[in-house]
Amino acid sequence: MVSPSASLLSSLRWLFGFLFFSSSMVEIPPAENFSNPLASTQFRTAYHFQPTHYWMNDPNAPMYYDGVYHLFYQYNPNGATWTAYMSWGHSVSTDLVHWTGLELALTPSDPFDISGCWSGSATILPGNKPVVLYTGLDTVGRQVQNIAYPKNLSDPFLREWIKPNYNPVIEPHQKINAALFRDPSTAWLGKDGSWRLTVGTLIDEGGLAIVYKSKDFMKWVPAENPLYYTNGSGMWECVDFFPLKEIQGATKYLLKVSMYDTLHDYYVMGTYDEERDIFIKDDASSDDCRMWPMIDYGRLYASKTFVDEAKQRRILWAWSNETSSVADNVAKGWAGIQTVPRVLSVDTDGKRLIQWPIEEIESLRREQIHLQDIELKTGSQVEVRGLKVSQADVEVEFEFQNLTGAEPFDANWVVDPPKLCREKDAYANHGGIGPFGLLVLAADNLEENTAVYFRVFRAEGSYKVLMCADQRRSSKKSELYKPASGGFVDIDVKKDGKISLRTLIDHSVVESFGGGGRACITSRVYPTILLNDNTHLYAFNYGTETVKISELKAWNMAPAQIS
Ligand code: DQQ
């Protein structure tokens, strides 16, 4: 990363101070003002980004500009619930870990966004000029696409944004349902000199991404073909489309769609036909986007990526919604966090997406635990002691001697991994190889715990690795959404002889990366024991075959400074 200049850092420090004293800023109610101050603070994340109070959802227009990272986000400045009348919150950072909150960047103000400023993306135009495109809800509730520019490019924090009066720049045409037309992507420049972007919508129950083209970034016309379309999938939100890697002279692209019907983000890789402006998915992937792998099999939605020019990497931000009730959210005075920014890469064969927490997050690692060569015989449970386990980063590698004890795999199981997690859980249903993994945020008697675990099955000519995060016992409180989440980890377990798991625990979030980031599961949990800070972390193996922890490293995490 280009190291931020001293003047920039001192400006950020100044800004931290300013935030506490300025009366022109949004007032920050102290936690005691919320009707459940204990829940407000105990479940608050220490190093996952969240605003000081109230409701946040999608990440918007993340970008790196002149030494500063910007994160905008869907924000309700009036309460801890979602409203159509959204604004854009704005925070800046020089390291993606510590954040300073600024004034709202966009608020409903003009006929083209008077009913809400919804999600959008940033593009850096030639001459190093940032611009954002976002969805506005206009006077009659139509979803239209608008542009906004920074008022003053010499302000390192780009605090003020101007909405030109030629907005909206894209309006829904006749075939489009004006209530389902949103979330413009970052634009890309074609070889023909025209800009392109894509907007998600729904036609005849099928989700699609429509491409728009422009020579001047003001007048946009729809391309002849959609970038991609899937029958019967429901509305596509927050479509992201970008080149990921050069493989044997060809560019591998990734298409990501947030599916409104399931509230999960799905991706597929393939190539881009620039002449026809269409995406061609790789042959091996299903035609049906509901069968594509998920960015995360847990509580993650509306993800968005940006290119970090400082470190030449692509980073993904994503919203992790609460699983508590609206009443609980109102009582604790806030709702919604961002997952830790993840660096995206692709396996050497170009088939799997790999996600890994940004290395900067490791700067928060403090006291370390290091364990090696621990045999987990059947039914064993080993406590990892000496950590503050509600705010930790845990990396563990599980190794097996052989795979002969693996249970047979039924091919029908591929369609519903969460069901498999429920049926072959970490509690009553002990198998051959697995369940083994971690019990996090666990009470003394295990009455409360979140199980993050694997099971290995023997399939036709290969092995299938199931990864689950079971939240059904995460809290004794009943009025919570407590699913078992799961997906398959695409690794060659026979060749590797081991599986890795990294879990970021941060009060009410458990964010896990299986197989080096080939499958991810984020859970939102609210254990009642957390309120007494009496939590434990265990490694366990309830399979019949012995599993060895070849190495376990875990760190207490310092809190990030997020104002
Ligand atoms: N959230 C925004 C929309 C987007 C949805 C509104 C996805 O622009 O489609 O808050 O969570």
Short mmCIF file of N, CA, C and O in Angstrom, two decimals, residues 188 190-192 196-198 209-213 221-229 241 271-281:
data_model
loop_
_atom_site.label_atom_id
_atom_site.label_comp_id
_atom_site.label_asym_id
_atom_site.label_seq_id
_atom_site.Cartn_x
_atom_site.Cartn_y
_atom_site.Cartn_z
N TRP A 188 -17.21 0.07 -16.83
CA TRP A 188 -15.94 -0.34 -17.45
C TRP A 188 -15.90 0.21 -18.87
O TRP A 188 -16.95 0.42 -19.50
N GLY A 190 -15.09 -0.01 -22.74
CA GLY A 190 -14.92 -1.00 -23.82
C GLY A 190 -13.82 -0.57 -24.78
O GLY A 190 -13.40 0.59 -24.79
N LYS A 191 -13.40 -1.54 -25.62
CA LYS A 191 -12.33 -1.23 -26.60
C LYS A 191 -12.81 -0.17 -27.59
O LYS A 191 -12.02 0.53 -28.21
N ASP A 192 -14.15 -0.08 -27.77
CA ASP A 192 -14.70 0.90 -28.72
C ASP A 192 -14.79 2.31 -28.11
O ASP A 192 -15.35 3.21 -28.71
N ARG A 196 -19.51 1.14 -20.15
CA ARG A 196 -20.62 0.22 -19.91
C ARG A 196 -20.83 0.08 -18.41
O ARG A 196 -19.87 0.14 -17.63
N LEU A 197 -22.08 -0.16 -18.06
CA LEU A 197 -22.37 -0.55 -16.68
C LEU A 197 -23.55 -1.49 -16.73
O LEU A 197 -24.18 -1.66 -17.78
N THR A 198 -23.85 -2.11 -15.63
CA THR A 198 -24.99 -3.02 -15.63
C THR A 198 -25.92 -2.73 -14.44
O THR A 198 -25.47 -2.28 -13.39
N ALA A 209 -29.31 -8.88 -15.84
CA ALA A 209 -28.43 -7.72 -15.72
C ALA A 209 -28.43 -7.03 -17.08
O ALA A 209 -27.99 -7.60 -18.08
N ILE A 210 -28.98 -5.81 -17.10
CA ILE A 210 -29.04 -5.07 -18.36
C ILE A 210 -27.78 -4.21 -18.48
O ILE A 210 -27.36 -3.58 -17.51
N VAL A 211 -27.19 -4.20 -19.68
CA VAL A 211 -26.00 -3.36 -19.90
C VAL A 211 -26.45 -2.03 -20.50
O VAL A 211 -27.32 -1.99 -21.37
N TYR A 212 -25.87 -0.96 -20.02
CA TYR A 212 -26.07 0.38 -20.62
C TYR A 212 -24.73 0.88 -21.10
O TYR A 212 -23.69 0.61 -20.48
N LYS A 213 -24.77 1.64 -22.23
CA LYS A 213 -23.51 2.14 -22.81
C LYS A 213 -23.56 3.66 -22.91
O LYS A 213 -24.63 4.25 -23.11
N VAL A 221 -27.45 4.40 -23.18
CA VAL A 221 -28.44 3.65 -23.97
C VAL A 221 -28.33 2.16 -23.67
O VAL A 221 -27.22 1.66 -23.47
N PRO A 222 -29.47 1.45 -23.63
CA PRO A 222 -29.37 0.02 -23.33
C PRO A 222 -28.71 -0.75 -24.48
O PRO A 222 -28.93 -0.43 -25.65
N ALA A 223 -27.90 -1.75 -24.11
CA ALA A 223 -27.30 -2.62 -25.13
C ALA A 223 -28.37 -3.58 -25.64
O ALA A 223 -29.42 -3.75 -25.01
N GLU A 224 -28.09 -4.19 -26.77
CA GLU A 224 -29.08 -5.07 -27.40
C GLU A 224 -29.42 -6.30 -26.54
O GLU A 224 -30.56 -6.70 -26.42
N ASN A 225 -28.37 -6.87 -25.91
CA ASN A 225 -28.56 -8.10 -25.13
C ASN A 225 -28.33 -7.85 -23.65
O ASN A 225 -27.51 -7.01 -23.30
N PRO A 226 -29.04 -8.62 -22.80
CA PRO A 226 -28.65 -8.54 -21.38
C PRO A 226 -27.28 -9.19 -21.20
O PRO A 226 -26.90 -10.07 -21.96
N LEU A 227 -26.59 -8.74 -20.18
CA LEU A 227 -25.28 -9.35 -19.87
C LEU A 227 -25.50 -10.84 -19.56
O LEU A 227 -24.79 -11.72 -20.02
N TYR A 228 -26.58 -11.12 -18.78
CA TYR A 228 -26.93 -12.50 -18.43
C TYR A 228 -28.37 -12.51 -17.94
O TYR A 228 -28.86 -11.52 -17.40
N TYR A 229 -29.03 -13.65 -18.11
CA TYR A 229 -30.43 -13.79 -17.73
C TYR A 229 -30.65 -15.19 -17.17
O TYR A 229 -30.08 -16.15 -17.68
N PHE A 241 -19.75 -7.24 -11.70
CA PHE A 241 -19.19 -7.94 -12.86
C PHE A 241 -17.78 -7.39 -13.09
O PHE A 241 -17.62 -6.18 -13.25
N THR A 271 -16.42 -16.03 -19.38
CA THR A 271 -15.73 -15.05 -20.24
C THR A 271 -16.73 -13.97 -20.66
O THR A 271 -17.94 -14.13 -20.50
N TYR A 272 -16.19 -12.90 -21.20
CA TYR A 272 -17.02 -11.76 -21.59
C TYR A 272 -16.84 -11.55 -23.08
O TYR A 272 -15.73 -11.37 -23.56
N ASP A 273 -17.96 -11.59 -23.82
CA ASP A 273 -17.93 -11.32 -25.26
C ASP A 273 -18.18 -9.83 -25.45
O ASP A 273 -19.31 -9.36 -25.39
N GLU A 274 -17.10 -9.11 -25.66
CA GLU A 274 -17.18 -7.64 -25.74
C GLU A 274 -18.00 -7.14 -26.92
O GLU A 274 -18.64 -6.10 -26.85
N GLU A 275 -17.96 -7.91 -28.03
CA GLU A 275 -18.69 -7.48 -29.23
C GLU A 275 -20.20 -7.44 -28.95
O GLU A 275 -20.89 -6.49 -29.25
N ARG A 276 -20.68 -8.52 -28.31
CA ARG A 276 -22.13 -8.63 -28.07
C ARG A 276 -22.52 -8.19 -26.66
O ARG A 276 -23.70 -8.21 -26.31
N ASP A 277 -21.54 -7.81 -25.84
CA ASP A 277 -21.79 -7.40 -24.46
C ASP A 277 -22.52 -8.46 -23.66
O ASP A 277 -23.49 -8.17 -22.94
N ILE A 278 -22.08 -9.71 -23.82
CA ILE A 278 -22.72 -10.77 -23.02
C ILE A 278 -21.66 -11.54 -22.25
O ILE A 278 -20.51 -11.64 -22.66
N PHE A 279 -22.11 -12.08 -21.13
CA PHE A 279 -21.24 -12.91 -20.29
C PHE A 279 -21.53 -14.36 -20.64
O PHE A 279 -22.70 -14.76 -20.74
N ILE A 280 -20.46 -15.15 -20.84
CA ILE A 280 -20.65 -16.58 -21.15
C ILE A 280 -20.06 -17.38 -19.99
O ILE A 280 -18.85 -17.35 -19.77
N LYS A 281 -20.93 -18.04 -19.27
CA LYS A 281 -20.43 -18.76 -18.08
C LYS A 281 -19.64 -20.01 -18.49
O LYS A 281 -19.87 -20.55 -19.58
#
